[in-house]
Short mmCIF file of C-alpha atoms in Angstrom, two decimals:
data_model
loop_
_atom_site.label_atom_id
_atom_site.label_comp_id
_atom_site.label_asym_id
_atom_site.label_seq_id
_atom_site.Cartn_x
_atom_site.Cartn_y
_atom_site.Cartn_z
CA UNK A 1 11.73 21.96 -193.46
CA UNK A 2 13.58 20.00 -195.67
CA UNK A 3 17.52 20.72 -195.40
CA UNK A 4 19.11 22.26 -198.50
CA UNK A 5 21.86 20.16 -199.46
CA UNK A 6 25.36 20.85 -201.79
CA UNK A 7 24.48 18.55 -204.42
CA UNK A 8 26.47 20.33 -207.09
CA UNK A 9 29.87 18.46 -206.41
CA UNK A 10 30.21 16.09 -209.28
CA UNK A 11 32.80 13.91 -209.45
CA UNK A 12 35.26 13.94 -212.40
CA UNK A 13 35.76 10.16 -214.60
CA UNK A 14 38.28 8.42 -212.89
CA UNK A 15 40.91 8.05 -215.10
CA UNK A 16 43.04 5.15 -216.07
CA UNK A 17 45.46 3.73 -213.06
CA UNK A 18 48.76 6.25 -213.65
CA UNK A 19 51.44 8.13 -211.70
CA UNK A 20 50.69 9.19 -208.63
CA UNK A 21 51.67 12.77 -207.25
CA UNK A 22 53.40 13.12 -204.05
CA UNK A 23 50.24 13.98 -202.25
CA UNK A 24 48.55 10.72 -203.96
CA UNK A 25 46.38 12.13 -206.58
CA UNK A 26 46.46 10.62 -210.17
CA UNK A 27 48.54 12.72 -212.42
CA UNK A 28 46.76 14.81 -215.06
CA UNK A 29 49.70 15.18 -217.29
CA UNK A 30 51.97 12.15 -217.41
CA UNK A 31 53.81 14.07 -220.37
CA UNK A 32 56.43 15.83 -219.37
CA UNK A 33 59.94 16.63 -221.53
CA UNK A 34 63.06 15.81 -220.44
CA UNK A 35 64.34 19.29 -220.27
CA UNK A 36 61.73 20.19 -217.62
CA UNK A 37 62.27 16.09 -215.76
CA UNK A 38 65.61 17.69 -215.50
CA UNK A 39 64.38 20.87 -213.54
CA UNK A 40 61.84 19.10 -211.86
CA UNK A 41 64.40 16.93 -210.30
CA UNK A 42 66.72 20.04 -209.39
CA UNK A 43 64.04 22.17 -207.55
CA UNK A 44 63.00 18.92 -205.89
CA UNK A 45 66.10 18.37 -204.25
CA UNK A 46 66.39 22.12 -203.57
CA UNK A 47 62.81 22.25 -201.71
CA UNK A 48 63.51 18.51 -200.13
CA UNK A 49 66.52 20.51 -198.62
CA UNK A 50 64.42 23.43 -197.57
CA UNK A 51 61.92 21.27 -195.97
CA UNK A 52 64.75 19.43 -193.69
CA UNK A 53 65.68 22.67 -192.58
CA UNK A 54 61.74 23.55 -192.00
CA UNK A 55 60.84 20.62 -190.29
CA UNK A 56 64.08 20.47 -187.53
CA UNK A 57 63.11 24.44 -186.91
CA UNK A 58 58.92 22.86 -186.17
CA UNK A 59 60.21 20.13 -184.30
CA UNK A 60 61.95 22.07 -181.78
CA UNK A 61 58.97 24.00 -181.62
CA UNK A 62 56.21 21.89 -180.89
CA UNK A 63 58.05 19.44 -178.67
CA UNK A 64 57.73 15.63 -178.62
CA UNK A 65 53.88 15.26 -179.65
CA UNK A 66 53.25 18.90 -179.08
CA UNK A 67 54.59 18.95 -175.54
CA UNK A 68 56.23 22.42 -176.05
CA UNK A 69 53.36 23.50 -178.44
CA UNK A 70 51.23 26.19 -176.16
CA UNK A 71 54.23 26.95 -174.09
CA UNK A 72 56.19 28.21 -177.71
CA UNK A 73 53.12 29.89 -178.83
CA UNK A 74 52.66 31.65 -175.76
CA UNK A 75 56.19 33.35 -175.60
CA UNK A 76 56.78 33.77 -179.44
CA UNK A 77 53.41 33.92 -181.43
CA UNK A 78 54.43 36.16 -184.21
CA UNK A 79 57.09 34.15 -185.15
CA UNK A 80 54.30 30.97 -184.68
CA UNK A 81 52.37 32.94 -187.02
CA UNK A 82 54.97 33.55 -189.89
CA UNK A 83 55.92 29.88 -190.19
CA UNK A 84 52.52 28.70 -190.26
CA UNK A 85 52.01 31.33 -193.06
CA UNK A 86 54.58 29.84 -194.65
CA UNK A 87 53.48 26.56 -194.86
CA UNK A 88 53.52 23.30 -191.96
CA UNK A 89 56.03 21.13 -193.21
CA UNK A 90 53.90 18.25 -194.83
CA UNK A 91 54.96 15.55 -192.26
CA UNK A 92 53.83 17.45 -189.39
CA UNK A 93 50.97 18.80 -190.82
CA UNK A 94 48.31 16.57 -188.89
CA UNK A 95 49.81 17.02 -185.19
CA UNK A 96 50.24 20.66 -185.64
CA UNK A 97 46.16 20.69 -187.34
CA UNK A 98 44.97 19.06 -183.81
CA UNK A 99 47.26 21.45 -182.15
CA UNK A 100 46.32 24.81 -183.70
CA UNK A 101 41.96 23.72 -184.02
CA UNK A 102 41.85 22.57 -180.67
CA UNK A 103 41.01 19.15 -181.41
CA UNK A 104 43.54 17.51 -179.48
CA UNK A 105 41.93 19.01 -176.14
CA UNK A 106 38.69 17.61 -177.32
CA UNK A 107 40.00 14.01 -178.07
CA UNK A 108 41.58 14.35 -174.87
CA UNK A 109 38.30 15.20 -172.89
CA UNK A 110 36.67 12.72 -174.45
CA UNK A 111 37.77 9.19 -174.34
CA UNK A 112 35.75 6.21 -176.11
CA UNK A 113 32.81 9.05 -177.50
CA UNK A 114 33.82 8.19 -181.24
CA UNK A 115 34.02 4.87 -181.01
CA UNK A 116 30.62 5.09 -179.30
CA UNK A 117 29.50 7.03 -181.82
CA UNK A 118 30.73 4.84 -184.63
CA UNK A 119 29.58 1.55 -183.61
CA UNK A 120 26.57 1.94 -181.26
CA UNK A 121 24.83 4.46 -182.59
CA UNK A 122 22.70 4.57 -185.67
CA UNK A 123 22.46 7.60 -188.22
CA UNK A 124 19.03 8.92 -190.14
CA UNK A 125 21.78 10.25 -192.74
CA UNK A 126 23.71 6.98 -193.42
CA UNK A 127 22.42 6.56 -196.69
CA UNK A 128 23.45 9.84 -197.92
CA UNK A 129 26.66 9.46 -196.55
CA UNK A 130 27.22 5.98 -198.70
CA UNK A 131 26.04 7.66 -201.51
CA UNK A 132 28.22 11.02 -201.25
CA UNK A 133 31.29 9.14 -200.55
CA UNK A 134 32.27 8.12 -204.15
CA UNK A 135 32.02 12.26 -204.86
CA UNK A 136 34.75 12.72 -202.75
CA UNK A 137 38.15 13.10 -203.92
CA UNK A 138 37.66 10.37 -206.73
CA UNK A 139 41.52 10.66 -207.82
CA UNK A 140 42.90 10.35 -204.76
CA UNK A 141 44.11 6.78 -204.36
CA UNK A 142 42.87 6.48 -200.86
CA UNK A 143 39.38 6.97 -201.69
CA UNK A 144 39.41 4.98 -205.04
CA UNK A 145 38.11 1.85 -203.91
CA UNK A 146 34.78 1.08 -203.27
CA UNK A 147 34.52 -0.33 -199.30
CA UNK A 148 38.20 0.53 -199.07
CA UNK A 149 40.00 1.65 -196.35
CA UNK A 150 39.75 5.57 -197.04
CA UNK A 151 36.34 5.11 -198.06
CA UNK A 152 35.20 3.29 -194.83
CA UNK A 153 37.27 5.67 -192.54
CA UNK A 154 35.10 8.81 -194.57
CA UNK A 155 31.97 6.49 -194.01
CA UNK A 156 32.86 6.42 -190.14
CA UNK A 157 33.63 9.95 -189.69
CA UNK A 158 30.73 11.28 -191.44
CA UNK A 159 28.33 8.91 -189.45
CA UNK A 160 30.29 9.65 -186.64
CA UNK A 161 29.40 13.26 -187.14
CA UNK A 162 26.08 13.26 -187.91
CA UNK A 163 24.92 11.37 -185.17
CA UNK A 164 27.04 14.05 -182.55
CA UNK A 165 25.63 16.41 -184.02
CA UNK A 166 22.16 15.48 -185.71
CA UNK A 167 20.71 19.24 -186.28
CA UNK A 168 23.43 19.11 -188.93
CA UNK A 169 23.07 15.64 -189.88
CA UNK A 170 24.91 15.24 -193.39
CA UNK A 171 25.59 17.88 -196.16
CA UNK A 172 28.04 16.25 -199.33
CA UNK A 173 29.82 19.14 -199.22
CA UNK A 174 31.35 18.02 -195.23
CA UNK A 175 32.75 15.01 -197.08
CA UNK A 176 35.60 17.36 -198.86
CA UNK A 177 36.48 18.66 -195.22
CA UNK A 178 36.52 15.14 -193.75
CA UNK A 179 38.51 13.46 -196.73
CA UNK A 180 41.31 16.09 -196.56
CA UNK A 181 41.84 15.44 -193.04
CA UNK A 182 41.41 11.81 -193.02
CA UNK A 183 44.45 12.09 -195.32
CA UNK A 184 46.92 13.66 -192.74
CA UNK A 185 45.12 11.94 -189.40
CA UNK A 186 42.72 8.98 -187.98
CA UNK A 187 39.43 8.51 -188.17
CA UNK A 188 38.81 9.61 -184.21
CA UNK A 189 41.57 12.89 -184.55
CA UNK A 190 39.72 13.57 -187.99
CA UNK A 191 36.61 13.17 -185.92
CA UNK A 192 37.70 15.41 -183.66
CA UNK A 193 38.82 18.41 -185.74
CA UNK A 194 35.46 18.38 -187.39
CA UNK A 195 34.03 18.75 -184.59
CA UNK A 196 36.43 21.78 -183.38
CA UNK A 197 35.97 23.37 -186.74
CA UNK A 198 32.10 23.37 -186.51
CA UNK A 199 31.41 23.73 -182.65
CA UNK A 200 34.18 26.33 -182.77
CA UNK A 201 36.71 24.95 -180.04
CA UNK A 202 38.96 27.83 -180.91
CA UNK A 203 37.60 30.01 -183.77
CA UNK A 204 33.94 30.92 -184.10
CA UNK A 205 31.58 27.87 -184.46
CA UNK A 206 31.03 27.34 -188.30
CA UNK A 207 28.37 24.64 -188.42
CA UNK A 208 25.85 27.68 -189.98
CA UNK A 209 27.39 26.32 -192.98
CA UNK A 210 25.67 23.43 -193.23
CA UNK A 211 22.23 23.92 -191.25
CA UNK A 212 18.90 24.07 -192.95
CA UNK A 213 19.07 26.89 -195.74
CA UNK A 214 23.13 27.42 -195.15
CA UNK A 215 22.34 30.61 -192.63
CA UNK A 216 26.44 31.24 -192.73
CA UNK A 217 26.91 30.50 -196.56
CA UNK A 218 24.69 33.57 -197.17
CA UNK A 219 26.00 35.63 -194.27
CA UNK A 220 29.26 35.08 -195.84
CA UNK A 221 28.18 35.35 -199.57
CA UNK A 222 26.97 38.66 -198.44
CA UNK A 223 29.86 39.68 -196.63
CA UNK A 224 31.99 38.98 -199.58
CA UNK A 225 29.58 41.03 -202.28
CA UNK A 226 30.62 43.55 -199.89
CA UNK A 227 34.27 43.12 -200.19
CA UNK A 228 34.45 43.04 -203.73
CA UNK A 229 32.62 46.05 -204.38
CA UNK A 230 34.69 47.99 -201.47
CA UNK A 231 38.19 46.79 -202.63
CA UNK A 232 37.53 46.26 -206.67
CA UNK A 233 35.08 48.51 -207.62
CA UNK A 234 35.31 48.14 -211.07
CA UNK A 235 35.26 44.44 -211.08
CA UNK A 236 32.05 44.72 -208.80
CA UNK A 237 30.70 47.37 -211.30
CA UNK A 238 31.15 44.71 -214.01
CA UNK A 239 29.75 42.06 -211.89
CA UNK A 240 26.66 44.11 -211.15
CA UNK A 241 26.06 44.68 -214.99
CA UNK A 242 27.18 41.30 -216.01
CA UNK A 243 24.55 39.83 -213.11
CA UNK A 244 26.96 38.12 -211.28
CA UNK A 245 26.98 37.83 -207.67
CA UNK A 246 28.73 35.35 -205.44
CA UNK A 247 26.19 32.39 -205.02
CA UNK A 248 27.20 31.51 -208.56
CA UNK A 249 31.01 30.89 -207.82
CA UNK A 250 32.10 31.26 -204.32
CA UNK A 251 29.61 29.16 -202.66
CA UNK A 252 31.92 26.27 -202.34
CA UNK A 253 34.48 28.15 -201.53
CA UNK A 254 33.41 28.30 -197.94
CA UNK A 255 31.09 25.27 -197.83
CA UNK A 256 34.55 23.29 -198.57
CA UNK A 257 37.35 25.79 -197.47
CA UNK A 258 38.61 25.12 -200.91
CA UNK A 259 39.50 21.60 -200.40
CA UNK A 260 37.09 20.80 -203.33
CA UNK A 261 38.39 22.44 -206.73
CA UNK A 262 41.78 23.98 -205.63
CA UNK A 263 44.91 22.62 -206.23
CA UNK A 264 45.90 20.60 -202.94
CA UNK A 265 48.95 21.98 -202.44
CA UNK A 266 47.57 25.09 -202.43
CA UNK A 267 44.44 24.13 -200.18
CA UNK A 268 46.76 23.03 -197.71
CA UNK A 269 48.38 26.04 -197.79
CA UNK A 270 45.26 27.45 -196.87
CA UNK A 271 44.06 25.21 -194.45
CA UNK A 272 47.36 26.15 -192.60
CA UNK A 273 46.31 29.54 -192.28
CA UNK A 274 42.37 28.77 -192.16
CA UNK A 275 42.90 26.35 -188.77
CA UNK A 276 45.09 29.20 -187.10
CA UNK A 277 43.46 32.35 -187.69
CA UNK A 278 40.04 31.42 -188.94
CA UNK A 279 37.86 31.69 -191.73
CA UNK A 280 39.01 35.53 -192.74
CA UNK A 281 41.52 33.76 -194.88
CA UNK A 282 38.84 32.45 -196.92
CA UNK A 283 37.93 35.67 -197.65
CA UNK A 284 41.72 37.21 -198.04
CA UNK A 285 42.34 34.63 -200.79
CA UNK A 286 39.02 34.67 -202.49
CA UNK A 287 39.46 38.47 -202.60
CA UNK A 288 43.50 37.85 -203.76
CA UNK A 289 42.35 35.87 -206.17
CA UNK A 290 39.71 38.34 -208.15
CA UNK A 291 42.65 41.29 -207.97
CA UNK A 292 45.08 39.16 -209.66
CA UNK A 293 42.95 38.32 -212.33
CA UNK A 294 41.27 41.84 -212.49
CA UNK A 295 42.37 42.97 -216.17
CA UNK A 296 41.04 40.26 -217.82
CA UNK A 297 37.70 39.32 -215.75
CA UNK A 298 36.52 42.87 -216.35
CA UNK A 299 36.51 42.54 -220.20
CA UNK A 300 34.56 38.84 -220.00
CA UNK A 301 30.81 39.02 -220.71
CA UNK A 302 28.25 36.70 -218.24
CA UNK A 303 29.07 33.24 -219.70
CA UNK A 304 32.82 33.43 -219.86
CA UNK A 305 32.94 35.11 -216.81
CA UNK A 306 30.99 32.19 -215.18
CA UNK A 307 33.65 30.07 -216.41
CA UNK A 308 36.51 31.83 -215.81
CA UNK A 309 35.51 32.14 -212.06
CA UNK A 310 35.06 28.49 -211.82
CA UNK A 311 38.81 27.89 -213.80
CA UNK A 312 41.27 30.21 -212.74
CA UNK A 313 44.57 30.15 -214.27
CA UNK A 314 47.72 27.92 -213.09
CA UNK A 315 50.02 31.19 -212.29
CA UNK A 316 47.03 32.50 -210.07
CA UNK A 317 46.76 29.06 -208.65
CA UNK A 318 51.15 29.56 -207.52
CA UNK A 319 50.81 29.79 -203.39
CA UNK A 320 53.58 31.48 -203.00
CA UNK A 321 52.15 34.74 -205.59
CA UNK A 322 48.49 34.27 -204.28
CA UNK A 323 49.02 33.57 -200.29
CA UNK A 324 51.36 36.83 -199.87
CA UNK A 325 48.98 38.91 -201.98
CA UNK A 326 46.03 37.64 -200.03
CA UNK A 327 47.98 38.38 -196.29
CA UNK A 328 48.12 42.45 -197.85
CA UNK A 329 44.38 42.25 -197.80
CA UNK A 330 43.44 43.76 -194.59
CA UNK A 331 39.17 43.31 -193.57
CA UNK A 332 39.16 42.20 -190.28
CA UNK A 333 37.36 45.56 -189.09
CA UNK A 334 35.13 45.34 -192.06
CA UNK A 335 34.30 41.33 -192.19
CA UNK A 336 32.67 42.06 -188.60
CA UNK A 337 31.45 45.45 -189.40
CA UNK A 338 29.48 43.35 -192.21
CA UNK A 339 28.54 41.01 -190.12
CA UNK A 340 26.56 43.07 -187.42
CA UNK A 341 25.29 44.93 -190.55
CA UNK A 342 23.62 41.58 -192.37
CA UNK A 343 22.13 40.42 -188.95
CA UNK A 344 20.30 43.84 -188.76
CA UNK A 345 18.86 43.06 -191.94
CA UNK A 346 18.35 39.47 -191.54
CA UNK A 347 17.54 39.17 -187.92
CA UNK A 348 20.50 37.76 -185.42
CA UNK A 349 21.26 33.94 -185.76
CA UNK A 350 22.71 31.59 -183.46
CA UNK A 351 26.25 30.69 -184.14
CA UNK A 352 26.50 32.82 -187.14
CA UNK A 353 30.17 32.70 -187.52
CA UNK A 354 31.51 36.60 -185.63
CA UNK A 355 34.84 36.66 -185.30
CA UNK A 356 34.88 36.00 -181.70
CA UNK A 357 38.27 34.73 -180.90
CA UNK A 358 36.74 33.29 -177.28
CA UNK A 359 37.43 29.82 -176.81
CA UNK A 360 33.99 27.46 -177.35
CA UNK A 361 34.20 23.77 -176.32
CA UNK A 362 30.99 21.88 -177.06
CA UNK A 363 29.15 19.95 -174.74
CA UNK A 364 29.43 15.78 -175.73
CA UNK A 365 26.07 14.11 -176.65
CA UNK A 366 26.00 11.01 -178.07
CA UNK A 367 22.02 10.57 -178.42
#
């Protein structure tokens, strides 16, 4: 059976060389007045403050290299909980990733298995991967250059990756899940996490995603139909007369964790939250995100619907509106309630992605 892949993510033109945001992405809008340079530069040096402040209060709790890290979260986890909801400050973002996933225990475990995997073993999927790596965060100036640095690194972890694990082989869409954390990590920690993410070191495995036919992408699709209907009725009214269903715009919401079309500061935001309490939050958000715009997606017919799904406005795009909202969204119950109730239909799959919050470290095979 030939393996479905996520072919749909189409890189934008690169754009001319210009001005680089802080998290290395070409700037869209180089035009700015001076009147908002002016307030730019204020709430900078308001939020730079803010994040000193942040970053002493993570330090102490996570130790030197995460020494204190398990010990902190076993005596205080709510208040582990509200800072990570908050946001990791960005410079301890990749340590506290490994640290929350699980990933670190795996590197840990394993010594020399990427490397291994890297250079002495070979990879049916390797000419997929060198083909899906331009796709993948094309502004971003790590990736830019053809047999750069990023480029190779995403080359290495991908291989890495589908040789580990060759039932999944490649799918383009792991390539936006590997490129965001080859930006905060290295190759073998990136490695790692990808690993914990889809073998499900801490959180239900999630590697349904990509298998033959996307088993979890339709669980979850289905799950989320569900959702809609049960918390915005008439928006899934609409959607039911309008023939819209979730395959058409939230697909890549969970095939990527919406590291492909989101603004990255808010992704991260969301991968905060994603790494420590699961995939739910995909859910929360997606769910966030139809209630804020509710007024005006109920009045679109099909075709600017389609497109308004696919471009949702900057104010609906703030973190610190949409991450709060989405929180208030409670479904835990219901997400596994939904789930039992789509494997009665569909028959029960392996590691189709229950909320299980039993910890799952994979066996190591590297052939």
């Amino acid at each position: 059976m030939e393996k479905k892949r996520t072919d749909d993510y189409e890189p934008s033109p690169v754009p001319e060389p210009r001005a680089l945001d802080r998290f290395g992405f070409i700037k869209q809008d180089a035009n700015t007045s001076e009147g908002v340079a002016k307030t730019s530069r204020s709430a900078h040096e308001y939020e730079r403050i803010k994040e000193g402040r942040r970053v002493r209060k993570w330090r102490k709790m996570i130790g030197v290299g995460g020494s204190d890290w398990k010990h902190y979260l076993r005596r205080k986890p709510n208040v582990v909980k509200r800072r990570i909801r908050k946001g990791i400050p960005d410079c301890l973002r990749g340590l506290v990733w490994q640290l929350i996933s699980g990933s670190r225990d795996l590197l840990l475990m394993n010594p020399g298995v990427y490397e291994q995997l890297v250079i002495y073993e070979t990879s049916a999927s390797e000419l997929d991967i060198i083909r899906g790596i331009s796709r993948t965060f094309p502004s971003h100036v790590f990736f830019q250059k053809r047999h750069g640095p990023g480029q190779r690194s995403l080359y290495n972890v991908l291989k890495a990756y589908s040789v580990f694990d060759r039932e999944v082989g490649y799918v383009q869409g792991m390539g936006f899940l590997a490129g965001l954390l080859l930006l905060y990590m290295s190759e073998e920690d990136a490695f790692w996490l990808l690993v914990a993410l889809l073998k499900g070191a801490v959180h239900a495995p999630m590697e349904g995603l990509y298998l033959a036919g996307l088993p979890l992408v339709q669980q979850y699709l289905f799950q989320f139909e569900r959702l809609v209907r049960e918390h915005l009725p008439k928006l899934g009214e609409h959607f039911t007369q309008e023939m819209i269903n979730p395959s058409m715009y939230a697909s890549q919401w969970f095939i990527t964790v919406f590291s492909y079309s989101f603004p990255f500061h808010l992704a991260l935001r969301i991968w905060d939250v994603f790494l420590y309490e699961g995939v739910k939050i995909v859910f929360k958000v997606g769910l966030a995100l139809l209630k804020y715009c509710h007024d005006d997606l109920v009045k679109l017919p099909f075709e600017k619907l389609i497109h308004a799904l696919k471009n949702f406005p900057e104010d609906a795009m703030n973190p610190d509106t949409l991450l709060p909202l989405a929180y208030s969204i409670k479904i835990r119950k219901r997400l596994e309630e939904l789930r039992q109730e789509y494997e009665k239909k569909n028959g029960k799959m392996s590691r189709s992605g229950e909320l299980s919050e039993k910890p799952i470290l994979p066996s190591i095979q590297t052939s």
